[in-house]
Short mmCIF file of C-alpha atoms and ligand atoms in Angstrom, two decimals:
data_model
loop_
_atom_site.label_atom_id
_atom_site.label_comp_id
_atom_site.label_asym_id
_atom_site.label_seq_id
_atom_site.Cartn_x
_atom_site.Cartn_y
_atom_site.Cartn_z
CA UNK H 1046 -41.56 17.30 5.32
CA UNK H 1047 -38.72 18.70 7.63
CA UNK H 1048 -39.26 22.48 8.40
CA UNK H 1049 -36.33 24.55 6.85
CA UNK H 1050 -35.14 28.13 7.38
CA UNK H 1051 -32.86 30.73 6.51
CA UNK H 1052 -31.01 32.65 9.00
CA UNK H 1053 -28.84 34.94 6.56
CA UNK H 1054 -30.54 37.33 4.42
CA UNK H 1055 -30.10 41.27 3.20
CA UNK H 1056 -32.75 43.48 2.34
CA UNK H 1057 -32.57 47.00 0.67
CA UNK H 1058 -32.12 48.67 4.33
CA UNK H 1059 -28.07 47.34 3.49
CA UNK H 1060 -27.04 45.78 0.07
CA UNK H 1061 -30.04 43.76 -0.77
CA UNK H 1062 -32.67 44.05 -3.86
CA UNK H 1063 -35.84 43.36 -1.87
CA UNK H 1064 -37.48 45.36 1.09
CA UNK H 1065 -37.82 43.72 4.48
CA UNK H 1066 -41.20 42.77 3.71
CA UNK H 1067 -40.83 41.45 0.31
CA UNK H 1068 -38.25 38.78 1.68
CA UNK H 1069 -40.41 37.85 4.48
CA UNK H 1070 -43.36 37.45 1.98
CA UNK H 1071 -41.20 35.45 -0.38
CA UNK H 1072 -39.82 33.10 2.31
CA UNK H 1073 -43.69 32.46 3.10
CA UNK H 1074 -44.18 31.66 -0.27
CA UNK H 1075 -41.23 29.13 -0.44
CA UNK H 1076 -42.47 27.15 2.77
CA UNK H 1077 -39.77 28.45 4.82
CA UNK H 1078 -40.40 28.21 8.68
CA UNK H 1079 -38.68 31.25 9.76
CA UNK H 1080 -35.97 33.75 8.40
CA UNK H 1081 -33.35 35.92 10.25
CA UNK H 1082 -32.91 39.57 8.57
CA UNK H 1083 -29.23 40.13 8.93
CA UNK H 1084 -28.37 43.48 7.16
CA UNK H 1085 -24.81 44.58 7.08
CA UNK H 1086 -24.17 47.19 9.85
CA UNK H 1087 -28.34 48.13 10.45
CA UNK H 1088 -31.02 47.18 12.21
CA UNK H 1089 -33.37 49.59 10.03
CA UNK H 1090 -35.32 46.87 8.17
CA UNK H 1091 -35.96 44.84 11.04
CA UNK H 1092 -39.40 46.41 12.24
CA UNK H 1093 -40.80 45.98 8.73
CA UNK H 1094 -39.61 42.33 8.71
CA UNK H 1095 -41.09 41.61 12.14
CA UNK H 1096 -44.53 43.17 11.27
CA UNK H 1097 -44.85 41.47 7.98
CA UNK H 1098 -43.86 38.35 9.60
CA UNK H 1099 -46.64 38.70 12.15
CA UNK H 1100 -49.24 39.93 9.60
CA UNK H 1101 -48.71 36.83 7.36
CA UNK H 1102 -47.63 34.05 9.76
CA UNK H 1103 -43.90 33.16 9.29
CA UNK H 1104 -41.22 33.56 12.36
CA UNK H 1105 -38.78 36.29 11.77
CA UNK H 1106 -35.64 36.76 13.82
CA UNK H 1107 -33.82 40.30 14.38
CA UNK H 1108 -30.47 40.03 13.43
CA UNK H 1109 -27.56 42.02 11.83
CA UNK H 1110 -24.25 41.19 10.24
CA UNK H 1111 -21.11 43.25 10.96
CA UNK H 1112 -17.74 42.96 9.13
CA UNK H 1113 -14.35 42.89 11.47
CA UNK H 1114 -11.14 43.82 10.85
CA UNK H 1115 -9.51 40.49 9.78
CA UNK H 1116 -8.14 39.30 6.84
CA UNK H 1117 -8.95 37.89 4.19
CA UNK H 1118 -12.40 38.74 5.69
CA UNK H 1119 -14.62 37.77 8.79
CA UNK H 1120 -18.15 38.93 9.14
CA UNK H 1121 -20.10 38.39 12.60
CA UNK H 1122 -23.85 37.88 12.53
CA UNK H 1123 -26.36 38.66 15.75
CA UNK H 1124 -29.40 37.15 16.41
CA UNK H 1125 -32.02 37.91 18.75
CA UNK H 1126 -31.08 41.49 19.21
CA UNK H 1127 -33.20 43.38 21.89
CA UNK H 1128 -35.75 45.04 19.35
CA UNK H 1129 -36.98 47.50 22.18
CA UNK H 1130 -33.59 49.18 22.75
CA UNK H 1131 -31.16 49.96 20.19
CA UNK H 1132 -29.43 52.83 21.48
CA UNK H 1133 -26.50 50.91 23.33
CA UNK H 1134 -25.34 49.90 19.83
CA UNK H 1135 -26.03 53.11 17.86
CA UNK H 1136 -22.43 54.82 18.64
CA UNK H 1137 -20.63 51.79 17.14
CA UNK H 1138 -23.04 51.53 14.22
CA UNK H 1139 -22.97 55.32 13.78
CA UNK H 1140 -19.18 55.09 13.50
CA UNK H 1141 -19.11 52.11 11.14
CA UNK H 1142 -21.67 54.38 8.83
CA UNK H 1143 -19.30 57.15 9.00
CA UNK H 1144 -16.39 55.15 7.56
CA UNK H 1145 -18.55 53.84 4.80
CA UNK H 1146 -19.32 57.28 3.81
CA UNK H 1147 -15.37 58.17 4.00
CA UNK H 1148 -14.76 55.06 2.00
CA UNK H 1149 -17.09 55.67 -0.81
CA UNK H 1150 -16.06 59.44 -1.39
CA UNK H 1151 -12.66 57.68 -1.88
CA UNK H 1152 -13.68 54.92 -4.38
CA UNK H 1153 -15.46 57.34 -6.36
CA UNK H 1154 -12.87 59.88 -6.44
CA UNK H 1155 -10.62 57.04 -7.60
CA UNK H 1156 -13.13 56.22 -9.92
CA UNK H 1157 -13.32 59.33 -11.45
CA UNK H 1158 -9.81 59.36 -11.71
CA UNK H 1159 -10.08 56.10 -13.89
CA UNK H 1160 -12.32 57.98 -16.28
CA UNK H 1161 -15.54 56.39 -14.87
CA UNK H 1162 -18.33 58.96 -14.46
CA UNK H 1163 -20.09 58.32 -10.98
CA UNK H 1164 -21.51 60.44 -8.40
CA UNK H 1165 -22.08 60.16 -4.56
CA UNK H 1166 -25.65 61.38 -5.35
CA UNK H 1167 -26.08 58.30 -7.89
CA UNK H 1168 -24.99 56.04 -5.22
CA UNK H 1169 -27.13 57.29 -2.62
CA UNK H 1170 -30.10 56.79 -4.66
CA UNK H 1171 -29.68 53.27 -5.64
CA UNK H 1172 -29.42 52.60 -1.95
CA UNK H 1173 -32.80 53.38 -0.57
CA UNK H 1174 -31.36 52.63 3.14
CA UNK H 1175 -28.57 54.37 5.03
CA UNK H 1176 -26.23 51.86 4.15
CA UNK H 1177 -24.18 52.53 1.23
CA UNK H 1178 -21.15 50.20 0.05
CA UNK H 1179 -19.65 48.49 -2.91
CA UNK H 1180 -22.73 46.81 -4.42
CA UNK H 1181 -24.33 50.04 -4.94
CA UNK H 1182 -21.69 51.33 -6.53
CA UNK H 1183 -21.03 48.03 -8.56
CA UNK H 1184 -25.10 48.51 -9.73
CA UNK H 1185 -24.36 51.76 -10.94
CA UNK H 1186 -21.03 50.64 -12.91
CA UNK H 1187 -23.47 47.88 -14.53
CA UNK H 1188 -26.48 50.23 -15.25
CA UNK H 1189 -23.93 52.96 -16.95
CA UNK H 1190 -22.38 49.91 -19.17
CA UNK H 1191 -18.80 50.07 -17.82
CA UNK H 1192 -18.81 46.63 -16.70
CA UNK H 1193 -21.46 44.02 -17.96
CA UNK H 1194 -22.26 42.45 -14.15
CA UNK H 1195 -21.89 43.10 -10.58
CA UNK H 1196 -19.10 40.28 -10.53
CA UNK H 1197 -17.41 42.13 -12.96
CA UNK H 1198 -17.69 45.33 -11.31
CA UNK H 1199 -16.05 43.66 -8.08
CA UNK H 1200 -13.07 41.95 -9.96
CA UNK H 1201 -11.96 45.11 -12.10
CA UNK H 1202 -12.49 48.06 -9.39
CA UNK H 1203 -13.78 47.06 -6.13
CA UNK H 1204 -12.45 43.85 -4.52
CA UNK H 1205 -9.21 43.87 -2.50
CA UNK H 1206 -7.01 43.63 -5.84
CA UNK H 1207 -9.23 46.36 -7.73
CA UNK H 1208 -8.23 49.23 -9.25
CA UNK H 1209 -10.58 51.49 -6.74
CA UNK H 1210 -10.36 49.38 -3.67
CA UNK H 1211 -9.91 51.37 -0.37
CA UNK H 1212 -10.45 49.98 3.21
CA UNK H 1213 -13.07 51.18 5.51
CA UNK H 1214 -13.14 51.46 9.25
CA UNK H 1215 -13.97 48.14 11.07
CA UNK H 1216 -14.34 47.05 14.52
CA UNK H 1217 -11.68 44.57 15.84
CA UNK H 1218 -13.28 41.01 15.88
CA UNK H 1219 -13.46 41.14 19.91
CA UNK H 1220 -15.49 44.43 19.58
CA UNK H 1221 -17.80 43.04 16.90
CA UNK H 1222 -18.61 40.29 19.28
CA UNK H 1223 -19.16 42.71 22.26
CA UNK H 1224 -21.54 44.93 20.04
CA UNK H 1225 -23.64 42.11 19.46
CA UNK H 1226 -23.55 40.94 22.79
CA UNK H 1227 -24.38 44.41 24.28
CA UNK H 1228 -27.34 44.60 21.69
CA UNK H 1229 -28.59 41.34 23.56
CA UNK H 1230 -27.81 39.12 20.57
CA UNK H 1231 -26.06 36.19 19.91
CA UNK H 1232 -22.84 36.46 18.10
CA UNK H 1233 -21.93 33.99 15.36
CA UNK H 1234 -19.29 33.59 12.92
CA UNK H 1235 -20.45 34.00 9.32
CA UNK H 1236 -19.60 32.31 6.37
CA UNK H 1237 -16.42 30.74 7.90
CA UNK H 1238 -15.75 29.10 4.44
CA UNK H 1239 -14.32 32.67 3.41
CA UNK H 1240 -11.68 32.71 6.16
CA UNK H 1241 -9.70 30.14 3.99
CA UNK H 1242 -8.34 28.49 6.91
CA UNK H 1243 -7.21 24.98 7.30
CA UNK H 1244 -8.86 22.86 9.98
CA UNK H 1245 -6.09 23.23 12.43
CA UNK H 1246 -5.87 27.13 11.73
CA UNK H 1247 -9.88 27.19 12.15
CA UNK H 1248 -9.62 25.22 15.46
CA UNK H 1249 -7.59 27.81 16.97
CA UNK H 1250 -9.26 30.83 15.75
CA UNK H 1251 -12.33 29.05 17.01
CA UNK H 1252 -10.75 28.98 20.54
CA UNK H 1253 -9.67 32.43 20.73
CA UNK H 1254 -13.22 33.81 19.27
CA UNK H 1255 -15.07 31.64 21.94
CA UNK H 1256 -12.69 33.39 24.89
CA UNK H 1257 -14.27 36.91 23.12
CA UNK H 1258 -17.72 35.34 23.73
CA UNK H 1259 -18.51 33.90 20.36
CA UNK H 1260 -21.50 31.56 20.73
CA UNK H 1261 -21.93 30.09 17.24
CA UNK H 1262 -20.76 29.45 13.80
CA UNK H 1263 -22.67 29.50 10.47
CA UNK H 1264 -21.63 25.99 9.47
CA UNK H 1265 -24.21 25.65 6.82
CA UNK H 1266 -23.83 28.07 4.05
CA UNK H 1267 -24.51 28.66 0.26
CA UNK H 1268 -20.60 28.39 -0.70
CA UNK H 1269 -19.90 25.47 1.44
CA UNK H 1270 -18.84 22.00 -0.22
CA UNK H 1271 -20.03 19.21 1.60
CA UNK H 1272 -16.69 18.67 3.33
CA UNK H 1273 -16.64 22.18 4.70
CA UNK H 1274 -19.95 21.81 5.99
CA UNK H 1275 -18.68 18.57 7.71
CA UNK H 1276 -15.60 20.21 9.39
CA UNK H 1277 -17.54 23.25 10.71
CA UNK H 1278 -20.14 20.75 12.37
CA UNK H 1279 -17.45 19.02 14.01
CA UNK H 1280 -15.51 22.28 15.15
CA UNK H 1281 -19.09 23.13 16.58
CA UNK H 1282 -19.29 19.93 18.56
CA UNK H 1283 -15.69 20.34 19.63
CA UNK H 1284 -15.87 24.15 20.86
CA UNK H 1285 -19.51 23.80 22.10
CA UNK H 1286 -20.97 26.39 19.62
CA UNK H 1287 -24.47 26.74 18.26
CA UNK H 1288 -24.74 25.76 14.51
CA UNK H 1289 -26.74 28.22 12.07
CA UNK H 1290 -27.12 28.26 8.46
CA UNK H 1291 -28.21 30.73 6.00
CA UNK H 1292 -28.20 31.52 2.02
CA UNK H 1293 -26.97 35.20 2.28
CA UNK H 1294 -29.71 35.80 -0.04
CA UNK H 1295 -29.29 39.48 -1.45
CA UNK H 1296 -31.76 39.22 -4.56
CA UNK H 1297 -30.31 40.85 -7.55
CA UNK H 1298 -27.34 42.02 -6.00
CA UNK H 1299 -25.96 38.52 -5.78
CA UNK H 1300 -27.15 36.29 -8.46
CA UNK H 1301 -27.75 32.58 -8.38
CA UNK H 1302 -28.53 32.49 -4.32
CA UNK H 1303 -32.19 31.81 -3.65
CA UNK H 1304 -33.92 32.45 -0.41
CA UNK H 1305 -33.87 29.33 1.61
CA UNK H 1306 -32.25 27.19 -0.93
CA UNK H 1307 -29.05 29.05 -1.48
CA UNK H 1308 -27.41 27.52 -4.87
CA UNK H 1309 -29.91 24.82 -5.09
CA UNK H 1310 -29.43 22.35 -2.36
CA UNK H 1311 -28.99 24.30 1.00
CA UNK H 1312 -31.00 23.02 3.78
CA UNK H 1313 -31.03 24.42 6.91
CA UNK H 1314 -33.21 22.56 9.46
CA UNK H 1315 -35.85 24.30 11.86
CA UNK H 1316 -34.11 22.54 15.03
CA UNK H 1317 -31.24 24.87 15.04
CA UNK H 1318 -33.30 27.71 15.72
CA UNK H 1319 -34.76 26.08 18.68
CA UNK H 1320 -31.33 25.67 20.00
CA UNK H 1321 -30.32 29.46 19.31
CA UNK H 1322 -33.75 30.58 20.65
CA UNK H 1323 -33.00 28.47 24.06
CA UNK H 1324 -29.62 30.11 24.77
P1 AMP P 2789 -18.87 46.69 1.61
O1 AMP P 2789 -19.75 46.13 2.88
O2 AMP P 2789 -19.52 47.75 1.17
O3 AMP P 2789 -17.32 46.54 1.88
O4 AMP P 2789 -19.45 45.24 0.53
C1 AMP P 2789 -19.35 43.97 0.97
C2 AMP P 2789 -20.25 43.54 0.30
O5 AMP P 2789 -20.07 43.29 -1.18
C3 AMP P 2789 -20.28 41.67 0.73
O6 AMP P 2789 -20.88 41.65 1.78
C4 AMP P 2789 -21.13 41.39 -0.34
O7 AMP P 2789 -22.36 41.31 -0.26
C5 AMP P 2789 -20.37 42.06 -1.77
N1 AMP P 2789 -19.55 41.38 -2.33
C6 AMP P 2789 -18.40 41.35 -2.26
N2 AMP P 2789 -17.85 40.59 -3.25
C7 AMP P 2789 -18.79 40.61 -4.21
C8 AMP P 2789 -18.75 40.12 -5.58
N3 AMP P 2789 -17.48 39.43 -6.16
N4 AMP P 2789 -20.00 39.95 -6.25
C9 AMP P 2789 -20.90 40.45 -5.62
N5 AMP P 2789 -21.10 41.16 -4.27
C10 AMP P 2789 -20.16 41.07 -3.52
ZN1 ZN P 2790 -24.02 42.08 1.38
FE1 FE P 2791 -21.32 38.36 5.13
FE1 FE P 2792 -24.36 38.32 4.42
#
């Protein structure tokens, strides 16, 4: 049987529902050969994941995912960050974290004005880690009965067209890429399918990002059609980009997405990791 991996997962250090160690055990249980922990804007979960991987015998890659300022949305993954020294990125991550806090306050106050009873303390208490965001707010809206699902919370209140949406501070794409390189990591554009671009537009964008230092593209992803994946793989060859793939597992924060399997037929081959490691 071919060895498969998952290079895109979120833990309670950001907006996933499982602890880093639980994700690693879960991956091992599913027979995955390796996983990367890629929490939003933090490396707080990485140490625990690496230790559990070592303990039970599954390869764990230190990673991160950073949202950058681009419409409709652009996220940059970083792999193989230098785990011995995060000090060189702490300033940027601190600024992002502060931007989150400021935005949360605005969202909560807008929700209060709309008659929704929710407090900053509640948001902090469901987050567990330092990263708080819209998924945590969504979870409270569900538990208090204002909406039925996390998806509905986004649709009604938290998405860009939602009643309580506010922008938060984000790095520019070039700076997101640079921060990851500065952290010793390999920058990869996450879920390119969410950029909603035509082949020609994507071609142009990748050329530009490659000049900034982009090294790879997450061509294999839970929400891709077969055609999307084919196009991204072609573009990877054309622009000499590494290929990665992942589920974007968030546990109960994103229903229907399974570790390593995505929506059922995700298959990320181990060979991709070997190429990534040999950069
Ligand atoms: P934030 O980082 O606080 O801006 O929240 C963004 C995160 O919310 C994304 O990375 C997703 O994990 C999650 N998200 C966005 N839209 C939805 C949705 N419709 N349903 C569930 N989760 C979502
Ligand atoms: Zn997330
Ligand atoms: Fe993302
Ligand atoms: Fe993600």
